Each structure stands twice: as C-alpha cells, then as structure tokens.
C-alpha cells in the first residue's frame, strides 16, 4: 500500500508531490503524457511560483520571453511581456523534478478509481491495481467531475500548430466578433494559433472541414498575417479542447483532495491557468498533513482548502468578466453577452473601507499544518489576512482602534513599518 498516491503529473500534481516529500512522505505518482503539444503564455509571477515550488527543471528552457501584442476593442498595444511555455518540454521537466525529489513515478493511464473511507484502489491500464491511503486528484480537466459544480458559459478552444518560418519569438491576442484568438511563434518556426468560441452559438463546420475553416479565419486576420508572415503551413495539426470555467462542488474529503484544474479550471483568457493550479497545489501538502497528523482538525483543514479554491475561482472569473467587458463592439453577440455578465456583477476588487475591517477566527497555515488563528477580514480578502512581514494584523488592528498610529506601530522594524503602513493605506486607513 502506498501512503500517498497522486494522479496526474501536471504542474499541480508535481507541486503537491514535492511539498509532500518536504514534509517527509513517501509519494507515488501515476500519470499519462498529454496527447498534444501546446504552447502556453505565462506571466513572470508564474515563473516565480514554479521556482518557489522547486520546479526548476520544468522552468529551464521551457520559457521564452515575448512582447505580447494586443488588439482588443479596436485598440492596439504591446505593453506586456509574456513567457512562452513549451508544454512538452515543460512536462518533461516536471518529471525530472519529481524524479530528483525521490517521487516514485509510474507511467500509465488511470482507468478507474474506487474510493472508500479505508483507502483507494486505482486501476492503471496494463498494470496491477495500486492501493493508497490518501489520494490526490490532479488529472486536470480530464479528472472525472466530482458532481455538479459551478460552470461558466460553455467554451471550446481550437488549437492549430504547424511549422512555419523561423524568426523572433512573438505572440498576440485579438478579439473577434464571435470570440478571441491567441497566436504565437517560437524562434524555431513552430507556430500556434488558438481560437476560442462559444459552444452554443459558434457555427463551426464538421471535423473534416475544421482545418480549412481555421486557415480561412487566420487569413482574414491582419494580426495573424503579420505575425506568421503568410508562409506555407507545414505539418498543420488541430486539437480541440474545452476551456469552460469549472469549479468542482467539493474539493477535499477526509482521505482525498483535488488540486489544479481538477479542482477549478479557469477561462484561458486571463492566462492564469498554471498560476491558479499552482495556488491550490501549494496549499495542499499542509492540508493533507493536517488530515493525517491532526485529524481532530480535519473539518478546519477541509474548510481552508474549499474556501480558498472557491475564492480564487470567483476572483479569476470576475477578472475575466472585466476583460470581456472591455470589448464593446459586439455587446449583443452571444459570445460577448454571456461572458460580460458571468459570474455576477460583484467587483473583482471591492473598494477598500477601513471601518469595515473585522477580526475573525479562521484557518491559517503554520509549520506545515492548518490551525486556527485571528485574522483581519477585508472587503478584498474575505478569508482574512493573518500576518504581513511577520507582523500579526489582528492585534495591530486592535491597538489602532485605541492608539494613534505612531504608538501602535512603534515596535515594528523599519521594513515592517513600511509594509504595514502601505497595507493600512491600501485599506483606506487615514491617520
Ligand atoms: P494538467 O496540466 O492538465 O495535468 C494533468 C496531467 O494528468 C497530465 O499530465 C495528463 O496527461 C494527466 N492525466 C490526465 N488524465 C489521466 C489519466 N486518466 N491517467 C493518467 N494521467 C492522466 N494556462 C496558462 O497559464 N497559460 C495559458 O496560456 C493557458 N492556455 C490554455 C489554453 C486552453 C485552451 C486551455 C484549456 C487551458 C490553458 N491553460 C493555460 C491552462 C493550463 O493548461 C492548466 O491550467 C494547467 O495545465 C493545469 O495544471 P494541472 O496540473 O491541474 O493539470
């Protein structure tokens, strides 16, 4: 019996595996390889998060900087650098990081999972079944749905890949009447173009005509023509996948946890998929450790994971909605109409209001375990902030309610004082 079994070696499964190894657990991971070669764009904070998680081989050589051109709402700009992440290389790097961390890696396709309170039995194609005490579900969007969760408007992305002309790394995104397209070229001439449309209203042709359809759409785009240079497309391939935003109904039990896209998958527009999958994965080892070593706090640990996943999902959903709302040429087109209203009308970042700050007991992470502590709840951080630069905020807020700021902050170091003052001002505090 393996104590810890992880299904899926994407960034989420790999980050949990490394975190569990650091806490001293033996870890087995079963994964298949992705069946298509994608390129993904990530921000610098994803690179930092990967480095922080110890996934250094995954990072090496898999990321190339590119100045992203944006054409949205008939306006053009190129203000942001994105890093082009070559998924096959990235995924190979993840396995190398896992191997070096002492994780037992099994290559194979998981066919079925049978779970009970006493443990799990996992059938893997062409092998004997594997049993485990604790299961981490990180098979991404391919993980079986754990029930009816929250779903955004049904969305599909068509990815085209071909060999074009070598040149500089380049990437661009453009809004279209019925969706949007992301495109990129690697220096070696590998080209990618990805069209994202609404499942219900897109008038896509049958499978046999899809490649021609995509090619015609590219030819109609000045941005795509400029980026790819109109050279012949060799070895053209197509892969369609769902990109609907999905939040799982339950993401943690007594002996299992879901992380990454298996817990919540965001709309690819925000380019935050890998970031959010790492966010849920990085907190998981402490949640699992608590379920095993401090089972009396199981409910608290589950609450911690569930609430954070839900909050992250809604935040990304609202940020995505605001991106869609920036495109104002086609408000009545089904693609835009549905996405400019989902998930709700709540602001992505509520206005700060110092007088509304509250102190509350909530689950926090300390020394690899979930425990309860006093946190400060703000409009933007409904789950609370525990400390900042080593300063606990709840006692500080109490002092500020009865003392002038100078006195309440007197014991802080210069660095702590700077961070805390800037946080307080951001919360609407006016001394
Ligand atoms: P995955 O990376 O999907 O890993 C899951 C692993 O499980 C894979 O190795 C898979 O082979 C394995 N697996 C699945 N089923 C089985 C099985 N039955 N048995 C064994 N193994 C199995 N994110 C970005 O940050 N930037 C982008 O530009 C971007 N573009 C995207 C475009 C589209 C169209 C989509 C749909 C997503 C995009 N994403 C992007 C999101 C990103 O791909 C995911 O958020 C991220 O890969 C999730 O990581 P994960 O570890 O949860 O799952």
Short mmCIF file of C-alpha atoms and ligand atoms in Angstrom, two decimals:
data_model
loop_
_atom_site.label_atom_id
_atom_site.label_comp_id
_atom_site.label_asym_id
_atom_site.label_seq_id
_atom_site.Cartn_x
_atom_site.Cartn_y
_atom_site.Cartn_z
CA UNK A 1 0.00 0.00 0.00
CA UNK A 2 1.35 3.38 -0.96
CA UNK A 3 0.62 6.07 1.62
CA UNK A 4 0.22 8.92 -0.85
CA UNK A 5 -0.91 8.49 -4.41
CA UNK A 6 -1.09 11.39 -6.84
CA UNK A 7 -2.90 11.12 -10.19
CA UNK A 8 -1.54 13.40 -12.93
CA UNK A 9 1.91 14.97 -13.40
CA UNK A 10 0.94 18.48 -14.49
CA UNK A 11 2.17 21.49 -12.52
CA UNK A 12 -0.43 20.91 -9.77
CA UNK A 13 0.37 17.23 -9.15
CA UNK A 14 4.10 17.93 -9.30
CA UNK A 15 3.88 20.82 -6.81
CA UNK A 16 1.90 18.68 -4.33
CA UNK A 17 4.36 15.80 -4.72
CA UNK A 18 7.36 17.99 -3.94
CA UNK A 19 5.57 19.61 -1.00
CA UNK A 20 4.70 16.19 0.46
CA UNK A 21 8.28 14.97 0.03
CA UNK A 22 9.45 18.02 2.01
CA UNK A 23 7.07 17.02 4.81
CA UNK A 24 8.66 13.54 4.82
CA UNK A 25 6.02 11.47 2.99
CA UNK A 26 6.66 8.67 0.51
CA UNK A 27 4.88 9.64 -2.67
CA UNK A 28 3.82 7.65 -5.71
CA UNK A 29 2.54 9.46 -8.80
CA UNK A 30 0.78 7.89 -11.77
CA UNK A 31 0.48 9.87 -14.96
CA UNK A 32 -0.04 9.61 -18.65
CA UNK A 33 1.53 12.11 -21.05
CA UNK A 34 -0.54 14.88 -22.59
CA UNK A 35 -1.67 13.83 -26.04
CA UNK A 36 -0.99 17.12 -27.85
CA UNK A 37 1.80 19.69 -27.96
CA UNK A 38 0.60 23.08 -26.77
CA UNK A 39 2.35 26.34 -26.15
CA UNK A 40 1.06 28.45 -23.26
CA UNK A 41 1.70 32.03 -22.22
CA UNK A 42 2.53 32.76 -18.60
CA UNK A 43 3.43 35.83 -16.59
CA UNK A 44 6.59 36.38 -14.60
CA UNK A 45 4.76 35.54 -11.37
CA UNK A 46 4.17 32.01 -12.69
CA UNK A 47 7.92 31.64 -13.17
CA UNK A 48 8.44 32.83 -9.58
CA UNK A 49 5.80 30.43 -8.27
CA UNK A 50 7.37 27.49 -10.16
CA UNK A 51 10.79 28.36 -8.79
CA UNK A 52 9.30 28.71 -5.29
CA UNK A 53 7.72 25.26 -5.62
CA UNK A 54 11.11 23.75 -6.54
CA UNK A 55 10.07 23.00 -10.15
CA UNK A 56 13.31 24.33 -11.59
CA UNK A 57 13.85 21.77 -14.37
CA UNK A 58 10.35 22.43 -15.64
CA UNK A 59 11.27 26.08 -15.95
CA UNK A 60 14.63 25.58 -17.65
CA UNK A 61 14.45 26.05 -21.37
CA UNK A 62 10.67 25.84 -21.44
CA UNK A 63 10.04 29.57 -21.21
CA UNK A 64 10.88 32.23 -23.74
CA UNK A 65 10.06 35.92 -23.33
CA UNK A 66 7.84 37.56 -25.92
CA UNK A 67 6.34 41.04 -26.19
CA UNK A 68 2.65 40.32 -26.46
CA UNK A 69 0.69 42.39 -28.99
CA UNK A 70 -2.89 43.04 -28.03
CA UNK A 71 -5.72 44.01 -30.33
CA UNK A 72 -8.87 44.46 -28.25
CA UNK A 73 -11.85 46.77 -28.70
CA UNK A 74 -10.19 48.16 -31.87
CA UNK A 75 -7.19 49.34 -29.85
CA UNK A 76 -3.64 48.07 -30.26
CA UNK A 77 -0.86 47.96 -27.71
CA UNK A 78 2.15 45.86 -26.74
CA UNK A 79 2.84 46.66 -23.10
CA UNK A 80 3.31 43.24 -21.55
CA UNK A 81 5.96 40.59 -21.73
CA UNK A 82 4.62 37.08 -21.59
CA UNK A 83 6.71 33.93 -21.38
CA UNK A 84 6.01 31.24 -23.93
CA UNK A 85 5.95 27.89 -22.21
CA UNK A 86 6.55 24.88 -24.41
CA UNK A 87 4.30 22.32 -22.74
CA UNK A 88 6.01 19.09 -23.89
CA UNK A 89 9.38 20.36 -22.63
CA UNK A 90 7.78 21.76 -19.51
CA UNK A 91 6.04 18.46 -18.78
CA UNK A 92 9.29 16.52 -19.27
CA UNK A 93 11.00 18.95 -16.87
CA UNK A 94 8.27 18.37 -14.27
CA UNK A 95 9.03 14.61 -14.37
CA UNK A 96 12.73 15.31 -13.93
CA UNK A 97 11.97 17.45 -10.85
CA UNK A 98 9.79 14.65 -9.49
CA UNK A 99 12.46 12.02 -10.07
CA UNK A 100 15.13 14.11 -8.37
CA UNK A 101 12.84 14.65 -5.37
CA UNK A 102 12.52 10.88 -4.89
CA UNK A 103 8.92 10.54 -6.05
CA UNK A 104 8.06 7.09 -7.42
CA UNK A 105 6.80 7.74 -10.94
CA UNK A 106 4.52 5.31 -12.75
CA UNK A 107 3.74 5.99 -16.38
CA UNK A 108 0.29 4.84 -17.32
CA UNK A 109 -3.33 5.72 -17.85
CA UNK A 110 -5.65 5.63 -14.85
CA UNK A 111 -8.78 3.73 -15.88
CA UNK A 112 -10.84 3.75 -12.67
CA UNK A 113 -10.67 4.89 -9.06
CA UNK A 114 -12.56 3.12 -6.30
CA UNK A 115 -12.61 5.07 -3.04
CA UNK A 116 -13.76 4.17 0.47
CA UNK A 117 -13.12 5.57 3.95
CA UNK A 118 -10.40 2.92 4.42
CA UNK A 119 -8.49 3.80 1.23
CA UNK A 120 -8.40 3.87 -2.56
CA UNK A 121 -7.89 1.32 -5.29
CA UNK A 122 -6.71 2.70 -8.62
CA UNK A 123 -6.72 0.65 -11.85
CA UNK A 124 -3.98 1.56 -14.29
CA UNK A 125 -4.02 0.34 -17.90
CA UNK A 126 -1.83 -2.74 -18.36
CA UNK A 127 -0.70 -2.94 -14.70
CA UNK A 128 -1.77 -4.36 -11.36
CA UNK A 129 -4.08 -2.05 -9.38
CA UNK A 130 -2.46 0.36 -6.91
CA UNK A 131 -3.88 0.91 -3.43
CA UNK A 132 -3.34 4.03 -1.33
CA UNK A 133 -4.35 5.62 1.97
CA UNK A 134 -4.62 9.12 0.57
CA UNK A 135 -5.41 10.24 -2.97
CA UNK A 136 -4.54 13.50 -4.71
CA UNK A 137 -6.64 14.06 -7.84
CA UNK A 138 -4.66 16.26 -10.23
CA UNK A 139 -5.59 14.92 -13.67
CA UNK A 140 -6.52 18.42 -14.77
CA UNK A 141 -9.63 18.89 -16.88
CA UNK A 142 -9.62 15.15 -17.62
CA UNK A 143 -10.33 14.24 -13.98
CA UNK A 144 -13.85 12.81 -13.65
CA UNK A 145 -16.23 15.54 -12.46
CA UNK A 146 -16.90 15.19 -8.75
CA UNK A 147 -20.58 16.17 -9.12
CA UNK A 148 -22.35 19.28 -10.30
CA UNK A 149 -20.25 22.35 -9.68
CA UNK A 150 -20.30 25.90 -10.98
CA UNK A 151 -19.75 26.28 -14.73
CA UNK A 152 -19.16 29.33 -16.85
CA UNK A 153 -20.55 29.68 -20.40
CA UNK A 154 -19.59 26.54 -22.36
CA UNK A 155 -16.45 27.34 -24.31
CA UNK A 156 -14.23 25.47 -26.78
CA UNK A 157 -10.71 26.27 -27.98
CA UNK A 158 -9.34 25.07 -31.32
CA UNK A 159 -5.55 24.90 -31.31
CA UNK A 160 -3.67 24.82 -34.63
CA UNK A 161 0.03 24.02 -34.70
CA UNK A 162 2.32 23.97 -37.71
CA UNK A 163 5.87 24.54 -38.86
CA UNK A 164 6.33 27.99 -40.33
CA UNK A 165 9.28 30.28 -40.89
CA UNK A 166 11.92 30.72 -38.16
CA UNK A 167 12.11 34.21 -36.64
CA UNK A 168 11.83 36.04 -33.34
CA UNK A 169 9.53 34.75 -30.57
CA UNK A 170 6.24 36.54 -30.98
CA UNK A 171 2.75 36.39 -29.52
CA UNK A 172 -0.53 38.26 -29.86
CA UNK A 173 -4.15 38.18 -28.79
CA UNK A 174 -7.13 39.63 -30.63
CA UNK A 175 -10.83 39.91 -30.02
CA UNK A 176 -13.19 38.73 -32.77
CA UNK A 177 -16.92 39.07 -33.25
CA UNK A 178 -17.52 35.50 -32.06
CA UNK A 179 -14.63 35.03 -29.61
CA UNK A 180 -10.91 35.65 -29.45
CA UNK A 181 -7.66 34.22 -30.81
CA UNK A 182 -4.24 33.82 -29.25
CA UNK A 183 -1.27 33.23 -31.50
CA UNK A 184 2.44 32.71 -31.09
CA UNK A 185 5.57 31.75 -32.94
CA UNK A 186 8.67 30.25 -31.38
CA UNK A 187 12.08 31.21 -32.75
CA UNK A 188 12.39 27.75 -34.36
CA UNK A 189 9.32 28.45 -36.50
CA UNK A 190 6.78 26.37 -34.56
CA UNK A 191 3.55 28.32 -34.89
CA UNK A 192 0.40 28.20 -32.77
CA UNK A 193 -2.99 29.80 -33.30
CA UNK A 194 -5.83 29.18 -30.89
CA UNK A 195 -9.42 30.24 -31.49
CA UNK A 196 -11.78 30.32 -28.50
CA UNK A 197 -15.53 30.44 -29.19
CA UNK A 198 -18.91 29.85 -27.58
CA UNK A 199 -20.11 26.24 -27.88
CA UNK A 200 -23.80 27.11 -28.23
CA UNK A 201 -23.56 29.86 -30.83
CA UNK A 202 -20.36 29.16 -32.82
CA UNK A 203 -21.19 27.96 -36.29
CA UNK A 204 -18.29 25.55 -36.65
CA UNK A 205 -18.19 23.17 -39.62
CA UNK A 206 -17.81 19.39 -39.25
CA UNK A 207 -14.49 17.86 -38.22
CA UNK A 208 -13.31 17.27 -41.79
CA UNK A 209 -13.60 20.98 -42.66
CA UNK A 210 -12.24 22.41 -39.42
CA UNK A 211 -8.64 22.86 -40.58
CA UNK A 212 -9.74 24.75 -43.68
CA UNK A 213 -12.12 26.82 -41.57
CA UNK A 214 -9.30 27.77 -39.16
CA UNK A 215 -6.96 28.61 -42.03
CA UNK A 216 -9.56 30.91 -43.57
CA UNK A 217 -10.08 32.65 -40.22
CA UNK A 218 -6.33 33.23 -39.97
CA UNK A 219 -6.21 34.63 -43.46
CA UNK A 220 -8.96 37.08 -42.54
CA UNK A 221 -6.91 38.41 -39.62
CA UNK A 222 -4.38 41.17 -40.32
CA UNK A 223 -2.70 40.44 -36.99
CA UNK A 224 -2.24 36.74 -37.81
CA UNK A 225 -0.96 37.57 -41.28
CA UNK A 226 1.59 40.00 -39.85
CA UNK A 227 2.71 37.57 -37.13
CA UNK A 228 3.03 34.44 -39.28
CA UNK A 229 4.15 36.23 -42.42
CA UNK A 230 1.88 34.30 -44.78
CA UNK A 231 4.44 31.47 -45.29
CA UNK A 232 3.17 27.94 -46.10
CA UNK A 233 1.99 25.99 -43.05
CA UNK A 234 3.74 22.62 -42.90
CA UNK A 235 2.56 19.67 -40.72
CA UNK A 236 -0.61 21.51 -39.75
CA UNK A 237 -2.41 19.88 -36.82
CA UNK A 238 -5.56 20.62 -34.89
CA UNK A 239 -6.59 19.88 -31.33
CA UNK A 240 -9.93 20.92 -29.84
CA UNK A 241 -10.43 21.16 -26.10
CA UNK A 242 -12.97 22.53 -23.70
CA UNK A 243 -11.97 25.74 -21.97
CA UNK A 244 -15.14 26.29 -19.93
CA UNK A 245 -14.50 27.70 -16.46
CA UNK A 246 -15.39 24.97 -13.93
CA UNK A 247 -15.42 24.91 -10.12
CA UNK A 248 -15.73 21.46 -8.55
CA UNK A 249 -18.52 21.15 -5.95
CA UNK A 250 -16.29 19.54 -3.31
CA UNK A 251 -12.52 19.68 -3.43
CA UNK A 252 -11.47 17.90 -0.24
CA UNK A 253 -12.59 14.93 1.87
CA UNK A 254 -11.06 13.03 4.82
CA UNK A 255 -8.70 11.00 2.62
CA UNK A 256 -8.64 12.81 -0.72
CA UNK A 257 -8.06 16.23 -2.21
CA UNK A 258 -8.46 17.80 -5.64
CA UNK A 259 -5.93 20.37 -6.87
CA UNK A 260 -5.21 22.34 -10.03
CA UNK A 261 -7.67 22.18 -12.91
CA UNK A 262 -9.26 19.11 -11.31
CA UNK A 263 -10.47 21.43 -8.51
CA UNK A 264 -11.10 24.56 -10.56
CA UNK A 265 -10.28 25.38 -14.15
CA UNK A 266 -10.31 29.00 -15.30
CA UNK A 267 -11.01 30.62 -18.64
CA UNK A 268 -7.72 30.69 -20.61
CA UNK A 269 -8.21 34.37 -21.50
CA UNK A 270 -6.63 35.51 -18.25
CA UNK A 271 -3.51 33.39 -18.96
CA UNK A 272 -3.70 32.37 -15.31
CA UNK A 273 -4.36 28.64 -15.59
CA UNK A 274 -0.96 27.49 -14.42
CA UNK A 275 -0.87 30.19 -11.76
CA UNK A 276 -4.19 29.14 -10.24
CA UNK A 277 -3.34 25.45 -10.46
CA UNK A 278 -0.15 26.11 -8.51
CA UNK A 279 -2.06 28.19 -5.94
CA UNK A 280 -4.37 25.34 -4.99
CA UNK A 281 -1.50 22.84 -5.15
CA UNK A 282 0.91 24.78 -2.95
CA UNK A 283 -1.51 24.86 -0.03
CA UNK A 284 -2.47 21.18 -0.39
CA UNK A 285 0.51 19.50 1.38
CA UNK A 286 -0.30 21.31 4.65
CA UNK A 287 -3.99 20.39 4.29
CA UNK A 288 -3.09 16.72 3.70
CA UNK A 289 -0.57 16.76 6.56
CA UNK A 290 -3.29 18.06 8.91
CA UNK A 291 -5.81 15.43 7.78
CA UNK A 292 -3.23 12.73 8.57
CA UNK A 293 -1.34 14.04 11.60
CA UNK A 294 -4.01 16.16 13.30
CA UNK A 295 -7.33 14.53 12.25
CA UNK A 296 -9.16 16.39 15.05
CA UNK A 297 -8.70 19.46 12.81
CA UNK A 298 -9.98 17.73 9.65
CA UNK A 299 -13.01 20.00 9.26
CA UNK A 300 -10.85 23.11 9.61
CA UNK A 301 -8.33 21.83 7.03
CA UNK A 302 -11.08 20.99 4.55
CA UNK A 303 -12.72 24.36 5.09
CA UNK A 304 -9.37 26.05 4.40
CA UNK A 305 -8.90 24.29 1.05
CA UNK A 306 -12.52 24.58 -0.06
CA UNK A 307 -12.87 28.28 0.72
CA UNK A 308 -9.57 29.24 -0.87
CA UNK A 309 -10.31 27.35 -4.06
CA UNK A 310 -13.78 28.93 -4.30
CA UNK A 311 -12.49 32.41 -3.61
CA UNK A 312 -9.70 32.09 -6.18
CA UNK A 313 -12.14 30.80 -8.76
CA UNK A 314 -14.56 33.69 -8.31
CA UNK A 315 -11.75 36.22 -8.35
CA UNK A 316 -10.40 34.93 -11.68
CA UNK A 317 -13.92 34.66 -13.08
CA UNK A 318 -14.61 38.34 -12.25
CA UNK A 319 -11.25 39.46 -13.64
CA UNK A 320 -12.08 37.55 -16.84
CA UNK A 321 -15.54 39.15 -16.99
CA UNK A 322 -13.92 42.62 -16.80
CA UNK A 323 -11.56 41.76 -19.68
CA UNK A 324 -14.57 40.72 -21.75
CA UNK A 325 -16.40 43.90 -20.76
CA UNK A 326 -13.51 45.97 -22.16
CA UNK A 327 -14.52 44.79 -25.63
CA UNK A 328 -17.52 46.93 -26.51
CA UNK A 329 -18.04 46.46 -30.25
CA UNK A 330 -20.27 43.39 -30.07
CA UNK A 331 -22.26 43.53 -26.78
CA UNK A 332 -25.18 41.69 -28.37
CA UNK A 333 -23.15 38.83 -29.84
CA UNK A 334 -23.86 35.65 -27.81
CA UNK A 335 -20.16 35.08 -27.04
CA UNK A 336 -19.69 38.53 -25.50
CA UNK A 337 -23.14 38.91 -23.96
CA UNK A 338 -22.78 35.73 -21.86
CA UNK A 339 -19.21 36.43 -20.72
CA UNK A 340 -19.65 40.09 -19.86
CA UNK A 341 -22.22 39.10 -17.23
CA UNK A 342 -20.78 35.92 -15.73
CA UNK A 343 -20.35 35.02 -12.86
CA UNK A 344 -22.12 38.03 -11.30
CA UNK A 345 -21.94 41.82 -11.00
CA UNK A 346 -19.68 41.90 -7.92
CA UNK A 347 -16.48 43.94 -8.39
CA UNK A 348 -13.27 41.91 -8.87
CA UNK A 349 -11.58 44.16 -6.30
CA UNK A 350 -14.04 45.83 -3.90
CA UNK A 351 -13.32 49.37 -2.72
CA UNK A 352 -11.28 49.43 0.49
CA UNK A 353 -13.10 50.60 3.59
CA UNK A 354 -11.06 50.74 6.79
CA UNK A 355 -14.14 50.98 9.01
CA UNK A 356 -15.39 47.62 7.69
CA UNK A 357 -12.27 45.62 8.70
CA UNK A 358 -13.17 42.80 11.08
CA UNK A 359 -11.23 40.40 13.25
CA UNK A 360 -12.31 36.79 12.93
CA UNK A 361 -11.02 33.31 13.73
CA UNK A 362 -10.12 31.44 10.55
CA UNK A 363 -7.91 28.57 9.35
CA UNK A 364 -4.30 29.53 8.56
CA UNK A 365 -1.11 27.60 7.71
CA UNK A 366 1.68 27.28 10.27
CA UNK A 367 4.64 24.88 10.13
CA UNK A 368 3.07 22.59 7.56
CA UNK A 369 -0.29 22.31 9.36
CA UNK A 370 -3.66 24.08 9.26
CA UNK A 371 -4.62 25.73 12.53
CA UNK A 372 -7.00 28.42 13.69
CA UNK A 373 -5.86 31.99 14.29
CA UNK A 374 -7.24 35.51 14.41
CA UNK A 375 -7.15 37.16 11.01
CA UNK A 376 -8.26 40.54 9.67
CA UNK A 377 -11.05 40.26 7.12
CA UNK A 378 -11.19 42.96 4.45
CA UNK A 379 -13.59 43.54 1.55
CA UNK A 380 -10.92 42.30 -0.87
CA UNK A 381 -9.67 39.43 1.33
CA UNK A 382 -12.85 37.84 2.73
CA UNK A 383 -10.85 34.89 4.09
CA UNK A 384 -8.66 37.22 6.09
CA UNK A 385 -5.03 38.21 6.34
CA UNK A 386 -3.09 36.73 9.22
CA UNK A 387 0.26 38.50 9.10
CA UNK A 388 2.34 40.75 6.97
CA UNK A 389 6.13 40.72 7.03
CA UNK A 390 5.93 38.76 10.30
CA UNK A 391 3.50 41.22 11.94
CA UNK A 392 0.19 39.75 13.13
CA UNK A 393 -2.53 42.07 11.92
CA UNK A 394 -5.36 41.32 14.37
CA UNK A 395 -3.56 42.61 17.49
CA UNK A 396 -2.28 45.55 15.47
CA UNK A 397 -5.81 46.49 14.37
CA UNK A 398 -6.96 46.35 18.00
CA UNK A 399 -4.14 48.71 19.00
CA UNK A 400 -5.00 51.08 16.14
CA UNK A 401 -8.58 51.30 17.39
CA UNK A 402 -7.39 52.79 20.70
CA UNK A 403 -3.97 54.33 19.97
CA UNK A 404 -2.55 56.78 17.44
CA UNK A 405 -0.71 55.05 14.56
CA UNK A 406 2.73 56.19 15.73
CA UNK A 407 2.27 54.44 19.07
CA UNK A 408 0.55 51.34 17.66
CA UNK A 409 3.36 50.77 15.13
CA UNK A 410 6.23 51.78 17.45
CA UNK A 411 7.64 48.26 17.94
CA UNK A 412 7.97 47.42 14.24
CA UNK A 413 11.27 47.36 12.36
CA UNK A 414 11.73 49.92 9.57
CA UNK A 415 10.90 47.32 6.89
CA UNK A 416 7.85 46.04 8.78
CA UNK A 417 6.68 49.62 9.37
CA UNK A 418 6.88 50.38 5.65
CA UNK A 419 4.95 47.28 4.60
CA UNK A 420 2.31 47.63 7.30
CA UNK A 421 1.77 51.37 6.63
CA UNK A 422 1.41 50.77 2.94
CA UNK A 423 -1.08 47.94 3.61
CA UNK A 424 -3.08 50.15 6.01
CA UNK A 425 -3.24 52.99 3.48
CA UNK A 426 -4.39 50.46 0.84
CA UNK A 427 -7.23 49.52 3.22
CA UNK A 428 -8.40 53.12 3.39
CA UNK A 429 -6.76 53.92 6.75
CA UNK A 430 -6.26 57.66 7.18
CA UNK A 431 -4.24 58.53 10.28
P1 LIG B 1 -2.64 19.38 -16.33
O1 LIG B 1 -1.51 20.26 -16.66
O2 LIG B 1 -3.74 19.23 -17.31
O3 LIG B 1 -2.03 17.96 -15.98
C1 LIG B 1 -2.80 16.81 -15.84
C2 LIG B 1 -1.94 15.59 -16.05
O4 LIG B 1 -2.74 14.43 -15.80
C3 LIG B 1 -1.41 15.46 -17.48
O5 LIG B 1 -0.07 15.07 -17.46
C4 LIG B 1 -2.30 14.36 -18.09
O6 LIG B 1 -1.65 13.61 -19.08
C5 LIG B 1 -2.55 13.50 -16.85
N1 LIG B 1 -3.76 12.68 -16.97
C6 LIG B 1 -4.99 13.08 -17.34
N2 LIG B 1 -5.84 12.04 -17.34
C7 LIG B 1 -5.12 10.97 -16.95
C8 LIG B 1 -5.41 9.60 -16.74
N3 LIG B 1 -6.64 9.09 -16.92
N4 LIG B 1 -4.43 8.79 -16.31
C9 LIG B 1 -3.17 9.25 -16.10
N5 LIG B 1 -2.84 10.54 -16.29
C10 LIG B 1 -3.80 11.38 -16.70
N6 LIG B 1 -2.60 28.29 -18.65
C11 LIG B 1 -1.70 29.29 -18.64
O7 LIG B 1 -1.12 29.56 -17.59
N7 LIG B 1 -1.41 29.98 -19.80
C12 LIG B 1 -2.05 29.72 -20.97
O8 LIG B 1 -1.77 30.34 -21.99
C13 LIG B 1 -3.03 28.70 -21.00
N8 LIG B 1 -3.70 28.39 -22.14
C14 LIG B 1 -4.69 27.46 -22.11
C15 LIG B 1 -5.45 27.24 -23.23
C16 LIG B 1 -6.50 26.32 -23.22
C17 LIG B 1 -7.33 26.11 -24.43
C18 LIG B 1 -6.79 25.60 -22.02
C19 LIG B 1 -7.92 24.64 -21.96
C20 LIG B 1 -6.02 25.83 -20.89
C21 LIG B 1 -4.98 26.75 -20.91
N9 LIG B 1 -4.21 27.00 -19.77
C22 LIG B 1 -3.27 27.99 -19.79
C23 LIG B 1 -4.46 26.28 -18.52
C24 LIG B 1 -3.37 25.27 -18.17
O9 LIG B 1 -3.16 24.39 -19.23
C25 LIG B 1 -3.86 24.49 -16.95
O10 LIG B 1 -4.44 25.35 -16.00
C26 LIG B 1 -2.77 23.72 -16.21
O11 LIG B 1 -2.04 22.89 -17.08
C27 LIG B 1 -3.42 22.88 -15.13
O12 LIG B 1 -2.46 22.12 -14.47
P2 LIG B 1 -2.86 20.76 -13.78
O13 LIG B 1 -1.61 20.25 -13.17
O14 LIG B 1 -4.04 20.97 -12.91
O15 LIG B 1 -3.37 19.82 -14.97
#
